mmCIF file of C-alpha atoms in Angstrom:
data_model
loop_
_atom_site.group_PDB
_atom_site.id
_atom_site.type_symbol
_atom_site.label_atom_id
_atom_site.label_comp_id
_atom_site.label_asym_id
_atom_site.label_seq_id
_atom_site.Cartn_x
_atom_site.Cartn_y
_atom_site.Cartn_z
ATOM 1 C CA MET G 243 -35.824 136.389 110.981
ATOM 2 C CA ALA G 244 -36.255 134.763 114.395
ATOM 3 C CA ASN G 245 -38.193 136.382 117.224
ATOM 4 C CA ILE G 246 -36.154 138.579 119.520
ATOM 5 C CA ALA G 247 -38.127 137.464 122.611
ATOM 6 C CA LEU G 248 -38.468 133.670 122.877
ATOM 7 C CA ASP G 249 -40.797 131.541 124.938
ATOM 8 C CA GLY G 250 -38.747 129.989 127.730
ATOM 9 C CA LEU G 251 -41.472 129.853 130.375
ATOM 10 C CA GLY G 252 -41.627 126.070 130.335
ATOM 11 C CA ALA G 253 -45.313 125.900 131.299
ATOM 12 C CA THR G 254 -48.539 125.976 129.325
ATOM 13 C CA TYR G 255 -51.369 128.429 129.877
ATOM 14 C CA GLN G 256 -53.135 127.909 133.217
ATOM 15 C CA GLY G 257 -55.490 130.852 133.425
ATOM 16 C CA THR G 258 -55.227 134.518 134.323
ATOM 17 C CA TYR G 259 -52.949 135.540 137.165
ATOM 18 C CA ALA G 260 -50.783 138.520 138.011
ATOM 19 C CA SER G 261 -47.232 138.442 136.691
ATOM 20 C CA LYS G 262 -44.199 140.654 136.336
ATOM 21 C CA ILE G 263 -41.249 140.179 134.037
ATOM 22 C CA LEU G 264 -38.017 140.671 135.976
ATOM 23 C CA LEU G 265 -35.216 142.147 133.910
ATOM 24 C CA GLU G 266 -31.658 140.912 134.338
ATOM 25 C CA PRO G 267 -29.394 143.921 134.913
ATOM 26 C CA MET G 268 -27.304 144.860 131.886
ATOM 27 C CA PHE G 269 -24.263 146.583 133.325
ATOM 28 C CA ARG G 270 -22.963 149.498 131.324
ATOM 29 C CA SER G 271 -19.485 150.657 132.095
ATOM 30 C CA ASP G 272 -20.040 154.306 131.499
ATOM 31 C CA ASP G 273 -21.932 157.107 129.868
ATOM 32 C CA ILE G 274 -20.523 158.099 126.478
ATOM 33 C CA MET G 275 -21.542 161.690 127.091
ATOM 34 C CA SER G 276 -19.503 161.866 130.328
ATOM 35 C CA ASN G 277 -16.273 160.059 129.513
ATOM 36 C CA TYR G 278 -15.604 160.743 125.834
ATOM 37 C CA THR G 279 -15.874 163.509 123.263
ATOM 38 C CA VAL G 280 -18.798 162.998 120.886
ATOM 39 C CA TYR G 281 -18.644 164.486 117.389
ATOM 40 C CA PRO G 282 -22.259 164.522 116.104
ATOM 41 C CA ASN G 283 -23.366 164.836 112.485
ATOM 42 C CA VAL G 284 -20.603 162.590 111.121
ATOM 43 C CA LYS G 285 -22.240 160.747 108.229
ATOM 44 C CA TYR G 286 -19.139 159.329 106.509
ATOM 45 C CA LYS G 287 -15.805 160.864 107.547
ATOM 46 C CA GLN G 288 -14.546 163.847 109.493
ATOM 47 C CA ASN G 289 -11.046 165.253 109.763
ATOM 48 C CA LEU G 290 -9.501 166.044 113.107
ATOM 49 C CA MET G 291 -6.867 168.748 112.698
ATOM 50 C CA LEU G 292 -4.011 168.281 115.185
ATOM 51 C CA ALA G 293 -1.671 171.175 115.982
ATOM 52 C CA PRO G 294 1.369 170.148 118.101
ATOM 53 C CA LYS G 295 2.925 172.204 120.869
ATOM 54 C CA LEU G 296 5.371 175.005 120.024
ATOM 55 C CA THR G 297 8.247 175.828 122.376
ATOM 56 C CA GLY G 298 11.595 177.589 122.243
ATOM 57 C CA ILE G 299 10.329 180.674 120.409
ATOM 58 C CA THR G 300 11.380 183.439 122.807
ATOM 59 C CA ALA G 301 14.850 185.013 122.751
ATOM 60 C CA LEU G 302 16.771 188.141 123.717
ATOM 61 C CA ASN G 303 15.643 191.105 121.617
ATOM 62 C CA ASP G 304 18.589 192.002 119.386
ATOM 63 C CA GLY G 305 16.999 195.121 117.930
ATOM 64 C CA CYS G 306 15.185 195.658 114.651
ATOM 65 C CA GLY G 307 16.368 192.465 113.027
ATOM 66 C CA ALA G 308 15.094 188.960 113.510
ATOM 67 C CA ASN G 309 15.836 187.182 116.749
ATOM 68 C CA ALA G 310 18.499 184.543 116.751
ATOM 69 C CA CYS G 311 15.859 182.037 117.858
ATOM 70 C CA ASP G 312 14.141 180.778 114.703
ATOM 71 C CA PRO G 313 12.288 177.490 115.320
ATOM 72 C CA ALA G 314 11.164 175.309 112.480
ATOM 73 C CA GLY G 315 7.536 175.948 113.333
ATOM 74 C CA PHE G 316 4.858 173.298 113.530
ATOM 75 C CA SER G 317 2.788 171.272 111.104
ATOM 76 C CA VAL G 318 -0.964 170.846 111.392
ATOM 77 C CA THR G 319 -1.696 167.198 110.652
ATOM 78 C CA PRO G 320 -5.013 165.425 110.119
ATOM 79 C CA LYS G 321 -6.577 162.373 111.684
ATOM 80 C CA VAL G 322 -9.756 160.941 110.254
ATOM 81 C CA ILE G 323 -12.840 159.607 111.987
ATOM 82 C CA THR G 324 -14.425 157.062 109.642
ATOM 83 C CA VAL G 325 -17.900 155.942 110.670
ATOM 84 C CA SER G 326 -19.812 152.814 109.711
ATOM 85 C CA ASN G 327 -23.522 152.473 109.092
ATOM 86 C CA VAL G 328 -24.891 150.481 112.015
ATOM 87 C CA SER G 329 -28.372 149.081 112.461
ATOM 88 C CA VAL G 330 -30.593 146.987 114.686
ATOM 89 C CA LYS G 331 -33.129 144.852 112.824
ATOM 90 C CA GLN G 332 -35.258 142.593 115.002
ATOM 91 C CA THR G 333 -38.694 141.023 114.694
ATOM 92 C CA GLN G 334 -41.351 139.775 117.116
ATOM 93 C CA CYS G 335 -44.453 137.734 116.260
ATOM 94 C CA TRP G 336 -47.373 137.669 118.687
ATOM 95 C CA ASP G 337 -47.748 133.862 118.524
ATOM 96 C CA GLU G 338 -44.501 133.137 120.392
ATOM 97 C CA PHE G 339 -46.391 133.391 123.692
ATOM 98 C CA GLN G 340 -49.912 132.442 122.565
ATOM 99 C CA ASN G 341 -50.040 129.426 124.915
ATOM 100 C CA GLU G 342 -48.615 131.233 127.935
ATOM 101 C CA PHE G 343 -50.165 133.417 130.612
ATOM 102 C CA ILE G 344 -48.530 136.515 129.107
ATOM 103 C CA VAL G 345 -51.134 136.378 126.321
ATOM 104 C CA GLU G 346 -53.555 137.933 128.812
ATOM 105 C CA SER G 347 -51.811 141.275 128.266
ATOM 106 C CA TYR G 348 -52.459 141.167 124.510
ATOM 107 C CA LYS G 349 -55.068 143.320 122.828
ATOM 108 C CA ALA G 350 -58.364 141.871 121.561
ATOM 109 C CA GLY G 351 -59.943 141.320 118.141
ATOM 110 C CA LEU G 352 -58.245 142.662 115.029
ATOM 111 C CA ASN G 353 -55.648 144.456 117.134
ATOM 112 C CA MET G 354 -54.539 141.308 118.952
ATOM 113 C CA PRO G 355 -51.232 140.874 117.006
ATOM 114 C CA ASP G 356 -50.285 144.514 117.699
ATOM 115 C CA LEU G 357 -48.079 144.367 120.785
ATOM 116 C CA THR G 358 -47.696 148.147 121.026
ATOM 117 C CA GLY G 359 -48.261 149.279 124.596
ATOM 118 C CA THR G 360 -48.101 145.782 126.090
ATOM 119 C CA GLN G 361 -45.742 144.622 128.805
ATOM 120 C CA LEU G 362 -43.877 142.441 126.310
ATOM 121 C CA ALA G 363 -43.250 145.416 124.000
ATOM 122 C CA ASP G 364 -41.901 147.463 126.900
ATOM 123 C CA VAL G 365 -39.533 144.625 127.843
ATOM 124 C CA ILE G 366 -38.279 144.273 124.253
ATOM 125 C CA ILE G 367 -37.608 148.023 123.934
ATOM 126 C CA ASN G 368 -35.783 148.018 127.269
ATOM 127 C CA ARG G 369 -33.565 145.089 126.268
ATOM 128 C CA VAL G 370 -32.762 146.519 122.844
ATOM 129 C CA ARG G 371 -31.956 149.993 124.203
ATOM 130 C CA HIS G 372 -29.581 148.639 126.829
ATOM 131 C CA GLY G 373 -28.073 146.287 124.268
ATOM 132 C CA ILE G 374 -27.227 149.211 121.975
ATOM 133 C CA GLN G 375 -25.613 151.087 124.858
ATOM 134 C CA SER G 376 -23.446 148.093 125.743
ATOM 135 C CA ASP G 377 -22.492 147.351 122.117
ATOM 136 C CA VAL G 378 -21.398 150.945 121.451
ATOM 137 C CA VAL G 379 -18.980 150.998 124.403
ATOM 138 C CA ARG G 380 -17.711 147.438 123.842
ATOM 139 C CA ASN G 381 -17.021 148.071 120.173
ATOM 140 C CA MET G 382 -15.421 151.429 120.962
ATOM 141 C CA TRP G 383 -12.628 149.615 122.762
ATOM 142 C CA ALA G 384 -12.496 146.106 121.275
ATOM 143 C CA GLY G 385 -13.806 146.615 117.744
ATOM 144 C CA ASP G 386 -11.736 145.054 114.974
ATOM 145 C CA SER G 387 -13.043 145.097 111.415
ATOM 146 C CA SER G 388 -10.462 142.472 110.365
ATOM 147 C CA ILE G 389 -11.486 139.677 112.733
ATOM 148 C CA GLY G 390 -12.648 136.527 111.018
ATOM 149 C CA ALA G 391 -15.539 134.159 111.399
ATOM 150 C CA ALA G 392 -13.955 132.562 114.474
ATOM 151 C CA VAL G 393 -15.519 135.338 116.578
ATOM 152 C CA ALA G 394 -19.238 134.659 116.492
ATOM 153 C CA ASN G 395 -20.366 138.054 117.788
ATOM 154 C CA CYS G 396 -20.722 140.177 114.652
ATOM 155 C CA SER G 397 -20.961 143.400 116.685
ATOM 156 C CA TYR G 398 -17.164 143.504 117.053
ATOM 157 C CA LYS G 399 -16.677 143.894 113.312
ATOM 158 C CA TRP G 400 -18.353 147.139 112.338
ATOM 159 C CA ALA G 401 -15.538 149.512 113.358
ATOM 160 C CA ASP G 402 -11.950 149.486 114.570
ATOM 161 C CA GLY G 403 -11.854 150.309 118.272
ATOM 162 C CA LEU G 404 -9.345 152.106 120.444
ATOM 163 C CA TRP G 405 -7.398 148.999 121.508
ATOM 164 C CA LYS G 406 -6.525 148.321 117.886
ATOM 165 C CA SER G 407 -5.763 151.989 117.166
ATOM 166 C CA PHE G 408 -3.494 152.320 120.208
ATOM 167 C CA SER G 409 -1.499 149.284 119.067
ATOM 168 C CA SER G 410 -1.280 150.153 115.369
ATOM 169 C CA GLU G 411 -0.137 153.713 116.099
ATOM 170 C CA GLY G 412 2.201 152.873 119.009
ATOM 171 C CA ALA G 413 0.308 155.219 121.286
ATOM 172 C CA ILE G 414 1.208 153.703 124.656
ATOM 173 C CA ASN G 415 4.238 151.430 124.707
ATOM 174 C CA GLY G 416 4.770 150.285 121.167
ATOM 175 C CA THR G 417 1.990 147.807 120.492
ATOM 176 C CA GLN G 418 1.365 146.604 124.065
ATOM 177 C CA LEU G 419 0.416 148.026 127.437
ATOM 178 C CA ILE G 420 3.175 148.970 129.881
ATOM 179 C CA GLU G 421 4.062 145.924 131.969
ATOM 180 C CA VAL G 422 3.911 146.212 135.758
ATOM 181 C CA VAL G 423 5.210 143.157 137.585
ATOM 182 C CA ALA G 424 2.887 141.785 140.257
ATOM 183 C CA GLY G 425 4.540 140.925 143.555
ATOM 184 C CA THR G 426 1.750 138.793 145.033
ATOM 185 C CA THR G 427 -0.867 138.003 142.365
ATOM 186 C CA SER G 428 -0.372 134.681 140.587
ATOM 187 C CA LYS G 429 0.215 134.328 136.849
ATOM 188 C CA THR G 430 -3.080 132.439 136.526
ATOM 189 C CA ASN G 431 -5.035 135.376 137.955
ATOM 190 C CA THR G 432 -3.357 138.031 135.801
ATOM 191 C CA GLU G 433 -4.266 135.980 132.732
ATOM 192 C CA THR G 434 -7.843 135.165 133.765
ATOM 193 C CA VAL G 435 -10.950 137.300 133.272
ATOM 194 C CA GLY G 436 -12.258 137.879 136.784
ATOM 195 C CA GLY G 437 -8.989 136.714 138.361
ATOM 196 C CA THR G 438 -8.342 137.642 141.990
ATOM 197 C CA LEU G 439 -5.819 140.493 142.216
ATOM 198 C CA ALA G 440 -3.822 141.443 145.294
ATOM 199 C CA THR G 441 -4.670 144.935 146.510
ATOM 200 C CA SER G 442 -0.979 145.815 146.856
ATOM 201 C CA ASP G 443 -0.351 144.917 143.202
ATOM 202 C CA VAL G 444 -3.291 147.002 142.010
ATOM 203 C CA VAL G 445 -2.110 150.056 143.961
ATOM 204 C CA THR G 446 1.354 149.548 142.447
ATOM 205 C CA LEU G 447 -0.189 149.394 138.955
ATOM 206 C CA LEU G 448 -2.216 152.592 139.445
ATOM 207 C CA THR G 449 0.770 154.427 140.939
ATOM 208 C CA THR G 450 3.202 153.302 138.223
ATOM 209 C CA ILE G 451 0.956 154.322 135.347
ATOM 210 C CA PHE G 452 -0.041 157.615 136.981
ATOM 211 C CA ASP G 453 3.548 158.607 137.826
ATOM 212 C CA GLY G 454 4.912 157.497 134.461
ATOM 213 C CA ALA G 455 2.316 159.301 132.350
ATOM 214 C CA PRO G 456 3.568 161.800 129.754
ATOM 215 C CA ALA G 457 3.982 165.342 131.049
ATOM 216 C CA GLU G 458 1.210 166.529 128.710
ATOM 217 C CA LEU G 459 -1.271 164.126 130.313
ATOM 218 C CA GLN G 460 -0.151 164.970 133.839
ATOM 219 C CA GLN G 461 -0.923 168.647 133.257
ATOM 220 C CA ILE G 462 -4.560 167.986 132.340
ATOM 221 C CA PRO G 463 -6.885 168.723 135.306
ATOM 222 C CA ALA G 464 -7.874 165.534 137.148
ATOM 223 C CA SER G 465 -11.571 166.137 136.463
ATOM 224 C CA GLU G 466 -10.862 166.008 132.713
ATOM 225 C CA LYS G 467 -9.157 162.600 132.832
ATOM 226 C CA ARG G 468 -10.310 159.032 133.394
ATOM 227 C CA MET G 469 -8.724 155.733 134.365
ATOM 228 C CA PHE G 470 -10.600 152.959 132.574
ATOM 229 C CA VAL G 471 -9.956 149.676 134.397
ATOM 230 C CA THR G 472 -11.075 146.053 134.367
ATOM 231 C CA PRO G 473 -13.683 145.360 137.076
ATOM 232 C CA ASN G 474 -11.319 143.323 139.226
ATOM 233 C CA ILE G 475 -8.787 146.157 139.350
ATOM 234 C CA TYR G 476 -11.622 148.435 140.457
ATOM 235 C CA ASN G 477 -12.746 146.001 143.148
ATOM 236 C CA ALA G 478 -9.221 145.346 144.401
ATOM 237 C CA TYR G 479 -8.553 149.083 144.718
ATOM 238 C CA TYR G 480 -11.801 149.477 146.662
ATOM 239 C CA GLY G 481 -10.622 146.641 148.857
ATOM 240 C CA ALA G 482 -7.384 148.506 149.551
ATOM 241 C CA LEU G 483 -9.350 151.583 150.603
ATOM 242 C CA THR G 484 -11.680 149.610 152.881
ATOM 243 C CA ALA G 485 -9.187 147.252 154.527
ATOM 244 C CA VAL G 486 -10.414 145.797 157.804
ATOM 245 C CA ALA G 487 -8.423 143.966 160.493
ATOM 246 C CA VAL G 488 -5.048 144.573 158.820
ATOM 247 C CA ASN G 489 -2.105 146.765 159.704
ATOM 248 C CA GLY G 490 -2.738 150.339 158.658
ATOM 249 C CA ALA G 491 -6.528 150.027 158.555
ATOM 250 C CA VAL G 492 -8.291 153.293 159.410
ATOM 251 C CA ASP G 493 -11.723 154.188 160.755
ATOM 252 C CA TYR G 494 -12.827 155.642 157.420
ATOM 253 C CA GLY G 495 -12.126 152.318 155.714
ATOM 254 C CA HIS G 496 -14.127 150.462 158.348
ATOM 255 C CA SER G 497 -17.108 152.777 157.846
ATOM 256 C CA GLU G 498 -16.903 152.609 154.051
ATOM 257 C CA ALA G 499 -16.694 148.811 154.158
ATOM 258 C CA GLN G 500 -20.064 148.785 155.908
ATOM 259 C CA THR G 501 -21.906 151.428 153.891
ATOM 260 C CA GLY G 502 -20.321 151.171 150.421
ATOM 261 C CA ALA G 503 -21.298 154.813 149.992
ATOM 262 C CA ASN G 504 -18.423 155.659 147.649
ATOM 263 C CA TYR G 505 -18.126 152.407 145.720
ATOM 264 C CA ALA G 506 -19.619 153.925 142.563
ATOM 265 C CA ARG G 507 -17.278 156.925 142.484
ATOM 266 C CA LEU G 508 -13.737 155.831 143.202
ATOM 267 C CA ARG G 509 -10.825 158.136 142.400
ATOM 268 C CA PHE G 510 -7.070 157.781 142.379
ATOM 269 C CA ARG G 511 -5.273 161.061 143.088
ATOM 270 C CA GLY G 512 -8.346 162.918 141.909
ATOM 271 C CA VAL G 513 -8.828 160.943 138.661
ATOM 272 C CA GLU G 514 -12.102 159.022 138.386
ATOM 273 C CA LEU G 515 -11.863 155.260 137.885
ATOM 274 C CA VAL G 516 -14.356 153.712 135.440
ATOM 275 C CA PRO G 517 -14.939 149.941 135.778
ATOM 276 C CA MET G 518 -15.220 148.572 132.242
ATOM 277 C CA TYR G 519 -17.575 145.599 132.418
ATOM 278 C CA GLU G 520 -17.587 145.340 128.621
ATOM 279 C CA TRP G 521 -13.819 144.743 128.692
ATOM 280 C CA ASP G 522 -14.308 141.412 130.465
ATOM 281 C CA THR G 523 -16.777 140.359 127.789
ATOM 282 C CA ALA G 524 -14.423 141.453 124.999
ATOM 283 C CA LEU G 525 -11.302 139.903 126.537
ATOM 284 C CA THR G 526 -13.157 136.594 126.813
ATOM 285 C CA ALA G 527 -14.085 136.677 123.123
ATOM 286 C CA LEU G 528 -10.949 138.256 121.649
ATOM 287 C CA ASN G 529 -7.178 138.286 122.032
ATOM 288 C CA PRO G 530 -6.289 141.952 121.384
ATOM 289 C CA THR G 531 -2.689 142.835 120.594
ATOM 290 C CA LEU G 532 -2.698 145.573 123.228
ATOM 291 C CA PHE G 533 -3.060 142.958 125.994
ATOM 292 C CA ASN G 534 -0.415 140.537 124.646
ATOM 293 C CA CYS G 535 2.478 141.338 126.956
ATOM 294 C CA ALA G 536 5.873 139.641 127.046
ATOM 295 C CA GLY G 537 5.751 138.572 130.671
ATOM 296 C CA VAL G 538 8.664 138.314 133.095
ATOM 297 C CA ALA G 539 9.932 134.995 131.724
ATOM 298 C CA GLY G 540 9.420 136.018 128.100
ATOM 299 C CA GLY G 541 6.901 134.696 125.630
ATOM 300 C CA ALA G 542 3.558 136.315 124.893
ATOM 301 C CA ALA G 543 1.208 136.417 127.864
ATOM 302 C CA ASP G 544 -2.521 136.822 127.288
ATOM 303 C CA ILE G 545 -3.193 139.469 129.934
ATOM 304 C CA LYS G 546 -6.769 140.002 131.129
ATOM 305 C CA ASN G 547 -6.377 142.801 133.686
ATOM 306 C CA GLY G 548 -5.212 146.292 132.737
ATOM 307 C CA LEU G 549 -6.041 149.979 132.576
ATOM 308 C CA ILE G 550 -6.092 152.903 130.168
ATOM 309 C CA TYR G 551 -5.356 156.383 131.555
ATOM 310 C CA ALA G 552 -6.412 159.172 129.212
ATOM 311 C CA ALA G 553 -7.788 162.666 128.798
ATOM 312 C CA LYS G 554 -11.509 162.594 128.027
ATOM 313 C CA ASP G 555 -11.139 165.005 125.118
ATOM 314 C CA ASN G 556 -8.603 162.674 123.519
ATOM 315 C CA LEU G 557 -11.067 159.789 123.106
ATOM 316 C CA ILE G 558 -13.486 160.552 120.308
ATOM 317 C CA ILE G 559 -16.759 159.063 119.100
ATOM 318 C CA GLY G 560 -18.089 160.101 115.700
ATOM 319 C CA SER G 561 -21.763 159.565 114.916
ATOM 320 C CA ASN G 562 -24.645 161.141 113.065
ATOM 321 C CA VAL G 563 -26.662 161.177 116.298
ATOM 322 C CA THR G 564 -25.896 162.400 119.802
ATOM 323 C CA ASP G 565 -27.135 159.337 121.685
ATOM 324 C CA PRO G 566 -27.523 156.100 119.643
ATOM 325 C CA ASP G 567 -29.828 154.287 122.069
ATOM 326 C CA THR G 568 -32.506 156.965 121.552
ATOM 327 C CA GLN G 569 -32.615 156.243 117.805
ATOM 328 C CA LEU G 570 -34.997 153.343 118.207
ATOM 329 C CA LYS G 571 -38.540 152.570 117.135
ATOM 330 C CA MET G 572 -40.915 149.627 117.352
ATOM 331 C CA PHE G 573 -43.889 149.378 115.011
ATOM 332 C CA TYR G 574 -46.610 146.938 113.935
ATOM 333 C CA ASP G 575 -46.999 145.782 110.322
ATOM 334 C CA GLU G 576 -50.588 144.792 109.486
ATOM 335 C CA VAL G 577 -49.560 142.727 106.446
ATOM 336 C CA SER G 578 -47.126 140.381 108.186
ATOM 337 C CA ASP G 579 -48.703 140.636 111.677
ATOM 338 C CA ASN G 580 -45.175 141.174 113.000
ATOM 339 C CA MET G 581 -43.710 143.784 115.286
ATOM 340 C CA TYR G 582 -40.480 145.290 113.931
ATOM 341 C CA ILE G 583 -37.703 146.897 115.956
ATOM 342 C CA ARG G 584 -35.425 149.230 114.023
ATOM 343 C CA SER G 585 -32.485 151.483 114.762
ATOM 344 C CA ASN G 586 -30.041 153.126 112.347
ATOM 345 C CA PHE G 587 -27.049 155.350 113.040
ATOM 346 C CA THR G 588 -23.408 155.839 112.101
ATOM 347 C CA MET G 589 -20.587 155.156 114.533
ATOM 348 C CA GLY G 590 -16.798 155.352 114.494
ATOM 349 C CA TYR G 591 -13.942 155.858 116.950
ATOM 350 C CA GLN G 592 -10.624 157.692 117.042
ATOM 351 C CA PHE G 593 -8.138 159.239 119.439
ATOM 352 C CA GLY G 594 -6.061 162.387 119.158
ATOM 353 C CA TRP G 595 -2.592 162.610 120.709
ATOM 354 C CA ASN G 596 -0.332 159.759 121.813
ATOM 355 C CA SER G 597 0.862 162.010 124.637
ATOM 356 C CA LEU G 598 -2.606 162.140 126.180
ATOM 357 C CA VAL G 599 -3.047 158.408 126.697
ATOM 358 C CA THR G 600 -1.145 155.684 128.503
ATOM 359 C CA GLY G 601 -1.931 152.346 130.082
ATOM 360 C CA GLY G 602 -0.574 149.292 131.837
ATOM 361 C CA ALA G 603 -1.220 145.711 132.819
ATOM 362 C CA LEU G 604 -0.239 143.415 135.679
ATOM 363 C CA ILE G 605 2.096 140.616 134.605
ATOM 364 C CA VAL G 606 3.906 137.759 136.291
#
C-alpha cells in the first residue's frame, strides 16, 4: 500500500530550520448532527415504521350505534435502512521524508520510525478526519452502489445515497427535480458546475420550490427544515440580499456587503440554507438521474445547479457510531516500521416520507 503522505517538497535536505505545514481547507457542507437524523447502533439493517396521517374520522353522534363515518383506517408500512461496512486503511513509512527538512521532527534511535506525536502524524490525522467527514456527506447524497468502473472514486459505491432514492421512489417530481425556467441565466451556466447564476433567477427558484412544497412540509416549523443548495445558488442569493448600486438596494444590504457578517447563516423565509460543496464535486464526477431535466426545448439537460428542501427528521443516517470521524486511530507497527491509519464503521442512508421533501433546478 502506498504512503498516504507523499514527498512533494522538491528540495533536498539543507539543514535544520523552522517550518510549518499549511493545511489546505477542506470545506464541509454541514454537520451531520445538525441537519439530519442519526440512528446509531445500526450494524446491518433497521426498520423505519411509517404511520400515515388519518383524517375524516369525526362525525355527528347518532347515539349508541356506530357513527356513519367509518374510514378505512391506516396501514403502518416499513422502510429499511441498510448499512455498509466502511473502512479507512492507510499506511505511512518514515522514509518518505528522510531526505527532507521535516526529518528533524522525527524521534531518535530505535524510536525513529515511530511518527506518533510528530508534526507529520498530526497532519495525517487531520487530513484523514476531514476526509471522512467529506466522504460521509458526499456519499449520503450522491452514493450509487451500481456505478461502474468509469467513476474512479470508489467512495461513491459503498451505499445508495438520497439522490438515487428520491429518483427511484418518485419522491419529488417523478424521477427528476422540479424544473424552474431561468429568465436571465444562460443554458451554459445552468449546466455548468460553478456557473454564474442571475440573482433574480435564484430568488425565483427558492420562491417556487418553497411555495409549491407539499402542505405537510409547509407545516413543519422553519427551524426544523433545511434548504440544501449548490454553492452558486447560495452565493447568488447572498448577492441578491447585498445588492449595491441597483434599484431597490437598501442600507442593510450595503452594510452586509461590507462586513459579510451573515454570510454563513443565510435563511429564506426562516429556513436555513446549507451550501453543499460536496454536490459540486459529485456533479462533476457523476450524472445523477435526479439532475437530468427535460429542459425548455426538450431533450435531457445535465443540470448542475439545484436545491433540496426537506424536513431534517426526514433525512436519516444509519450507523453503528454517532460520529464516524471520531472512529479513527493511528499506530506504529515495530515489525514493518510502518504507521497505520485505521477507521471502521457502518453507514447507510434513507428518507421517510415523500411529502416531507421537494426540490428544484434552474433550466433554460
